mmCIF file of C-alpha atoms in Angstrom:
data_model
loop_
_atom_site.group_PDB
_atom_site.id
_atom_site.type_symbol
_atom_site.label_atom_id
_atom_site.label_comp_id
_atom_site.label_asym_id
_atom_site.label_seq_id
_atom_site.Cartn_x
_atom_site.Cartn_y
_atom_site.Cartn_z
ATOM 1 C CA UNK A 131 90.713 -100.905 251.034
ATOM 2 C CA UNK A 132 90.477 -97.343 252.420
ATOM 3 C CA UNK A 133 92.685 -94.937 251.166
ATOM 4 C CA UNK A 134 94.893 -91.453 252.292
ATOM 5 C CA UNK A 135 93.918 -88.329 251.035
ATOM 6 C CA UNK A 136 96.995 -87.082 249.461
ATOM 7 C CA UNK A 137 96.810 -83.377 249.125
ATOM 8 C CA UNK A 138 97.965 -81.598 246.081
ATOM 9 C CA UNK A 139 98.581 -78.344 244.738
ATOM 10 C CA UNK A 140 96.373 -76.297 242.311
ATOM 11 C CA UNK A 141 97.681 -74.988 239.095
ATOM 12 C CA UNK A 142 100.234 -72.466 238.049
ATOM 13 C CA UNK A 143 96.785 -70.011 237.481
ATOM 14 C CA UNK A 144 95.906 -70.427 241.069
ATOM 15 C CA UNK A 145 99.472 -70.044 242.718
ATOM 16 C CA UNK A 146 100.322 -67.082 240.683
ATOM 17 C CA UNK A 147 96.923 -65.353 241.671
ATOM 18 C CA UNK A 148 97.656 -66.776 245.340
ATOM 19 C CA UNK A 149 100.821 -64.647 245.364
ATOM 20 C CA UNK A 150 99.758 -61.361 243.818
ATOM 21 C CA UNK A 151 97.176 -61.375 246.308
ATOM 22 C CA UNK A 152 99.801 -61.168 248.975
ATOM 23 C CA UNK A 153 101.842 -58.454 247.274
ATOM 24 C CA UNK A 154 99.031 -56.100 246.528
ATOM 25 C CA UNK A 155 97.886 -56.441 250.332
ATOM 26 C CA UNK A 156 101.274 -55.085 251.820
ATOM 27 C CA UNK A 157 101.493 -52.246 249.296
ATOM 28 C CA UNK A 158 97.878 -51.420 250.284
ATOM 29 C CA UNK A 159 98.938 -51.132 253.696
ATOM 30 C CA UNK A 160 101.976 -49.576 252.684
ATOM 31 C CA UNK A 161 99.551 -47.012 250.927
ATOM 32 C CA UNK A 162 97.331 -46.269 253.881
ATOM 33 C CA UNK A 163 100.499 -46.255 256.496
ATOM 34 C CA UNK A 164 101.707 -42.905 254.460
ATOM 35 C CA UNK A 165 102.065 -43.511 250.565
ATOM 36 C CA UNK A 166 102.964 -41.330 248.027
ATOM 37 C CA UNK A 167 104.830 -38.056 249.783
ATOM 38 C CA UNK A 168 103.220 -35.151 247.874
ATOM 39 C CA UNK A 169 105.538 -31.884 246.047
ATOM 40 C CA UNK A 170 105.784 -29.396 248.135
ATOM 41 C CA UNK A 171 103.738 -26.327 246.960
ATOM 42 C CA UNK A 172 104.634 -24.529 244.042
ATOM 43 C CA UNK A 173 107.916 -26.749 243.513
ATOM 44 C CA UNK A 174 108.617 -27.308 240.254
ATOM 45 C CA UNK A 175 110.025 -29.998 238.463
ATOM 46 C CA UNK A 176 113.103 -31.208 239.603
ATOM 47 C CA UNK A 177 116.752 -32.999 239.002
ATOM 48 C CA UNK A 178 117.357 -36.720 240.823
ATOM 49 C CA UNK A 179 119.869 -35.324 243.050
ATOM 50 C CA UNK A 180 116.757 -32.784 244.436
ATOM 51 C CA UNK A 181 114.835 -34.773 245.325
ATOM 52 C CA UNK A 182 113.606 -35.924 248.911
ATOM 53 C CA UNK A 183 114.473 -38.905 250.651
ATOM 54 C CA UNK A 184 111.102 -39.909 250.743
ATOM 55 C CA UNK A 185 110.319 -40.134 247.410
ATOM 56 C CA UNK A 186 113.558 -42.217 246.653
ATOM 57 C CA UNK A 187 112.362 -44.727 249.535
ATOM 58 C CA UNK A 188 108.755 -44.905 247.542
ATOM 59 C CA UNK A 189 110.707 -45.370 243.996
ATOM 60 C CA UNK A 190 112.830 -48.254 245.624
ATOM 61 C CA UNK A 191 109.206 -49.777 246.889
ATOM 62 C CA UNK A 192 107.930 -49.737 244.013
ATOM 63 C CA UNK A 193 110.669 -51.341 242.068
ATOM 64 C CA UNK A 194 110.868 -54.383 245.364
ATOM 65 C CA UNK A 195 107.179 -54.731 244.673
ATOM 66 C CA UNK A 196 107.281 -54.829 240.808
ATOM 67 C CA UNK A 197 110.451 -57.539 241.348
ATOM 68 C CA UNK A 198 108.328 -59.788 243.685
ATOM 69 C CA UNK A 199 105.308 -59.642 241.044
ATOM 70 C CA UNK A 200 107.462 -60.971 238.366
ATOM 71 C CA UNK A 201 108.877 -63.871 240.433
ATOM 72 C CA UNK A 202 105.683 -65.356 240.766
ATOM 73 C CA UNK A 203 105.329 -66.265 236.732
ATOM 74 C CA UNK A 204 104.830 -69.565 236.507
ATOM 75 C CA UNK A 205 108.451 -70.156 235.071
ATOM 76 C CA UNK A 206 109.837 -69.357 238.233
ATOM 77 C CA UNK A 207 107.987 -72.000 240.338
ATOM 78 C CA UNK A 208 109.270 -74.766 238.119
ATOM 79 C CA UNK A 209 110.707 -77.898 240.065
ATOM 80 C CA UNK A 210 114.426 -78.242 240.189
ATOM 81 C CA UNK A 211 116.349 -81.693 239.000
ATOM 82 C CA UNK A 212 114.408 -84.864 236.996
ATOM 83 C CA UNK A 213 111.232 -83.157 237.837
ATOM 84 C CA UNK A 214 111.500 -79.869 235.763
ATOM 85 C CA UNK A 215 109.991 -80.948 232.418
ATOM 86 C CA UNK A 216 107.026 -82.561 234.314
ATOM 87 C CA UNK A 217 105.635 -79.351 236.101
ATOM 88 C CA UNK A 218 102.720 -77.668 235.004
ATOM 89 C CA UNK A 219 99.122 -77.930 233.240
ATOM 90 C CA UNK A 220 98.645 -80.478 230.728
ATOM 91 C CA UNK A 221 95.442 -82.358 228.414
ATOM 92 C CA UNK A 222 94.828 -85.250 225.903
ATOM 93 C CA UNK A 223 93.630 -88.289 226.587
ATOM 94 C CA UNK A 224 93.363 -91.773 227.935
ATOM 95 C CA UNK A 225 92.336 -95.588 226.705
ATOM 96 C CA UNK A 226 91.036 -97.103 229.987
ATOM 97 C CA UNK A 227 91.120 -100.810 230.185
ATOM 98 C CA UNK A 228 89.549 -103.489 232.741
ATOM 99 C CA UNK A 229 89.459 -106.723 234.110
ATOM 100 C CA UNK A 230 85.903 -107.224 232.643
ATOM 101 C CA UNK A 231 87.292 -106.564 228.895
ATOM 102 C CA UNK A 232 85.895 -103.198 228.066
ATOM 103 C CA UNK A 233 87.826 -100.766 227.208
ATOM 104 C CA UNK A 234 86.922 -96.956 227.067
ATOM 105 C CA UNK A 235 88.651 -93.784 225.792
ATOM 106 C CA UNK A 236 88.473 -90.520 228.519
ATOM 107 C CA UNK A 237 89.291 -86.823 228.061
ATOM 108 C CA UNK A 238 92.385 -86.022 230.733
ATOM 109 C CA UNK A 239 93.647 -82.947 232.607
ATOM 110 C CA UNK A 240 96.651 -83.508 234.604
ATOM 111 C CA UNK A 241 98.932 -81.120 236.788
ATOM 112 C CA UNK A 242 102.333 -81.591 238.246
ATOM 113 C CA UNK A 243 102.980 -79.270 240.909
ATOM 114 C CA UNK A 244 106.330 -78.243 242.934
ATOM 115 C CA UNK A 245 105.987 -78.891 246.287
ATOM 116 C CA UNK A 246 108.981 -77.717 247.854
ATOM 117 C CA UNK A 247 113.085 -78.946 247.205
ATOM 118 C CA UNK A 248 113.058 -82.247 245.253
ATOM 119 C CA UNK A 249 108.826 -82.167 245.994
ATOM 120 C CA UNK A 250 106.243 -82.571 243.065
ATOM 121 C CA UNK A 251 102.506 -83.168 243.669
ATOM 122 C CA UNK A 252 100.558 -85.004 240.845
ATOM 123 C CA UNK A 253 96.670 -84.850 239.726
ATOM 124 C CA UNK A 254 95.398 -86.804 236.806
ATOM 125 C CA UNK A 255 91.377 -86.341 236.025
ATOM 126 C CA UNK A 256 90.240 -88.793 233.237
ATOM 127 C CA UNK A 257 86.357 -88.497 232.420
ATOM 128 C CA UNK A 258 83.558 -89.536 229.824
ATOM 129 C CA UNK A 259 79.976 -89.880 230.444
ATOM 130 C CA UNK A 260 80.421 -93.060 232.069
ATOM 131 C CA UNK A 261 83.607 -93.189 233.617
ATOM 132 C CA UNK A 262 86.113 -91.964 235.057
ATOM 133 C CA UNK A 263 89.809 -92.351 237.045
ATOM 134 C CA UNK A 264 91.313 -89.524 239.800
ATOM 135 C CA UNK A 265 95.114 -90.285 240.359
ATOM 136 C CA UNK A 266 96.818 -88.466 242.915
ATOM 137 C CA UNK A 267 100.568 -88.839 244.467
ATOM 138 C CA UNK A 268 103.244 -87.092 246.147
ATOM 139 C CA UNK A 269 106.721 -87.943 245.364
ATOM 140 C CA UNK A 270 109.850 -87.061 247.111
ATOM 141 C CA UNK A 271 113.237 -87.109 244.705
ATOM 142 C CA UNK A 272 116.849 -87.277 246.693
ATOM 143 C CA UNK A 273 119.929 -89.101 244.608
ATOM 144 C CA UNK A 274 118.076 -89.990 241.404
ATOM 145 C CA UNK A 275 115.432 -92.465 243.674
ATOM 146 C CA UNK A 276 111.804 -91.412 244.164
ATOM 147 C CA UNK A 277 109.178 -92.086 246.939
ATOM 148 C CA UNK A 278 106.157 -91.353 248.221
ATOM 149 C CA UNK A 279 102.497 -92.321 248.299
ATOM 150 C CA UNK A 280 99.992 -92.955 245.235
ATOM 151 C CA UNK A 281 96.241 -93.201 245.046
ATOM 152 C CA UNK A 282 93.388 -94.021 242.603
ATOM 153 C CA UNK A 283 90.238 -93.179 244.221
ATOM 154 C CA UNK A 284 87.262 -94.596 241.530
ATOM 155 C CA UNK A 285 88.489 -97.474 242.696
ATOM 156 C CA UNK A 286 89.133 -97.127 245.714
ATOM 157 C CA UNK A 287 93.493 -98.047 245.626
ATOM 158 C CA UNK A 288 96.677 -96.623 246.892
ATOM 159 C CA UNK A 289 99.934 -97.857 247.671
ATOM 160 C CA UNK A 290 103.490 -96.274 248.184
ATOM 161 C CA UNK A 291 105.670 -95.420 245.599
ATOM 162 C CA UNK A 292 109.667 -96.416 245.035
ATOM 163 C CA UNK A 293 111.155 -95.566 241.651
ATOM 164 C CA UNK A 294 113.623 -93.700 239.172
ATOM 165 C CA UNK A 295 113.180 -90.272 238.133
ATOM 166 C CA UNK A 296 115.723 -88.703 235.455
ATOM 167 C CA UNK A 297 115.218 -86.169 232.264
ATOM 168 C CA UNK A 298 111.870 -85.838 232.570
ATOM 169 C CA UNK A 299 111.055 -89.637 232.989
ATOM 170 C CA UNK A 300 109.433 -91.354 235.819
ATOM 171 C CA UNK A 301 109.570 -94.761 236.490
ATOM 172 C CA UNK A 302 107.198 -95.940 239.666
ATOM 173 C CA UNK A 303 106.335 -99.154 241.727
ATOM 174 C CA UNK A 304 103.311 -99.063 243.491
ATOM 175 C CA UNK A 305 102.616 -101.742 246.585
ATOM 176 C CA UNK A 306 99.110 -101.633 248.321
ATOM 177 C CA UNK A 307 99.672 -105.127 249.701
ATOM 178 C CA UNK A 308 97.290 -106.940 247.357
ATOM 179 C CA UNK A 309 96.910 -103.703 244.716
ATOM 180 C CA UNK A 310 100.473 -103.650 243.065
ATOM 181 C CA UNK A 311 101.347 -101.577 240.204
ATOM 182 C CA UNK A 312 103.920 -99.539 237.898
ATOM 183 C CA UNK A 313 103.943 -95.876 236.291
ATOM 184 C CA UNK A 314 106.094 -94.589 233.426
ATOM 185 C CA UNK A 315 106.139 -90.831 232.335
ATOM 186 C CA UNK A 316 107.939 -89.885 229.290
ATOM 187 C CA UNK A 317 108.471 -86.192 228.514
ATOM 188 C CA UNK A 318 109.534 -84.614 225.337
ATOM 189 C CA UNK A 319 109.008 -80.830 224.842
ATOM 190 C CA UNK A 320 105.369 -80.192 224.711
ATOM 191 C CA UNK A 321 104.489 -83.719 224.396
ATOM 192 C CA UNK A 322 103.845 -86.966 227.330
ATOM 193 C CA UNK A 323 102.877 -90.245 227.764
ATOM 194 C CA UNK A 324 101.494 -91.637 230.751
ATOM 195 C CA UNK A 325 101.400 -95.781 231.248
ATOM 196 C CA UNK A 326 99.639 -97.571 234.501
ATOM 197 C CA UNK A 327 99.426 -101.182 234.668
ATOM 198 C CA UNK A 328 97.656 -102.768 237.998
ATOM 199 C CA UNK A 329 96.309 -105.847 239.797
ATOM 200 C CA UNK A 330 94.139 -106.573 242.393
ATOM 201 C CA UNK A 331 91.456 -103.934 241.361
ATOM 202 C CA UNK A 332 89.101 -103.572 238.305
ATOM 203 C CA UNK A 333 90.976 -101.209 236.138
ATOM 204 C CA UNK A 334 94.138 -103.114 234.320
ATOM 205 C CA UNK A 335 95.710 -100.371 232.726
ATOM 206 C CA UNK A 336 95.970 -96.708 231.479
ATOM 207 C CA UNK A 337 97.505 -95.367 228.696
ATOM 208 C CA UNK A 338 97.764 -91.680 228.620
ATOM 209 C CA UNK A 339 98.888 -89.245 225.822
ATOM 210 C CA UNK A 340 99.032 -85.372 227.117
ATOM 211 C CA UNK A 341 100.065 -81.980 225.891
ATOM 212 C CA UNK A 342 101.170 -79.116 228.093
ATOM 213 C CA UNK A 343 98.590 -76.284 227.865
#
């Protein structure tokens, strides 16, 4: 069954950097448009009240510049509602099981990233030397129900996504037509727990235990 690329977000490292990029290029250019405006000769130092219009514009620059820097810490990009313990980097690991039998355990990064109002995109990695799962979805939350569109592309499986999403728990149906499955996410503090159960593909289930980095 082909799948839909479901692009996500990178993680709070990359979105911070992102931003301060953007900052430091408009002071640049505020730099090379006129910057600092030197003393005038010989002047001395100074009381507030003395001082010239100009350099009260730069000091209010500055501080608008040192405001914006500080709103893009990664506490400040943190979804709103059912999805605000979920966002973020987080690690552990996974117990892969499928339809042959075999069973395997796989080391896991995962990231949950705000997309926008009610928005989060999700990335699960699970790898070992011979293995490995890549779940991806974006979900949409309005009035306490959640939607949106869910992939596993090892093996080659997506469906969309209708569900429950409250205190940092999600509870998702997936339909592919003949893939089906369900998600649960618990969150407490620090600590998650990721469960996948399928059918119709090779991989039966997933049980995933994380920790936020």
């Amino acid at each position: 069954m082909p799948t839909r690329s479901i692009e996500t977000g990178q993680g709070w490292a990359g979105i911070q950097r992102r931003e301060q990029v953007v900052v430091m290029f408009f002071f640049r250019k505020w730099l090379r448009n006129g910057g600092p405006v030197p003393a005038p000769e010989g002047a001395g130092t100074c009381h507030s009240s003395s001082l010239p219009v100009a350099h009260l514009l730069q000091g209010a620059a500055v501080a608008a510049l040192a405001g914006l820097l500080s709103s893009v810490a990664p506490g400040s990009a943190a979804a709103d509602g059912p999805f605000a313990g979920l966002t973020g980097a987080w690690r552990g690991a996974a117990q892969v099981r499928l339809s042959s039998g075999n069973s395997e355990t796989l080391k896991c990064n995962a990231y949950y990233t705000p997309k926008g109002a009610g928005e989060l995109g999700l990335a699960i990695r699970c790898a070992s030397a011979g293995n490995k799962i890549e779940l991806r979805a974006q979900l949409t939350h309005s009035g306490g129900r959640v939607s949106g569109r869910w992939e596993e592309r090892t093996y080659n499986a997506s469906g969309d996504v209708t569900g429950q999403a409250i205190d940092g728990k999600l509870n998702l149906a997936i339909d592919g037509g003949a893939f089906k499955g369900s998600m649960a996410v618990r969150t407490t503090g620090a600590s998650q727990t990721v469960s996948i159960r399928t059918t119709g593909i090779a991989l039966e289930g997933v049980s995933i235990s994380l920790s936020r980095s």
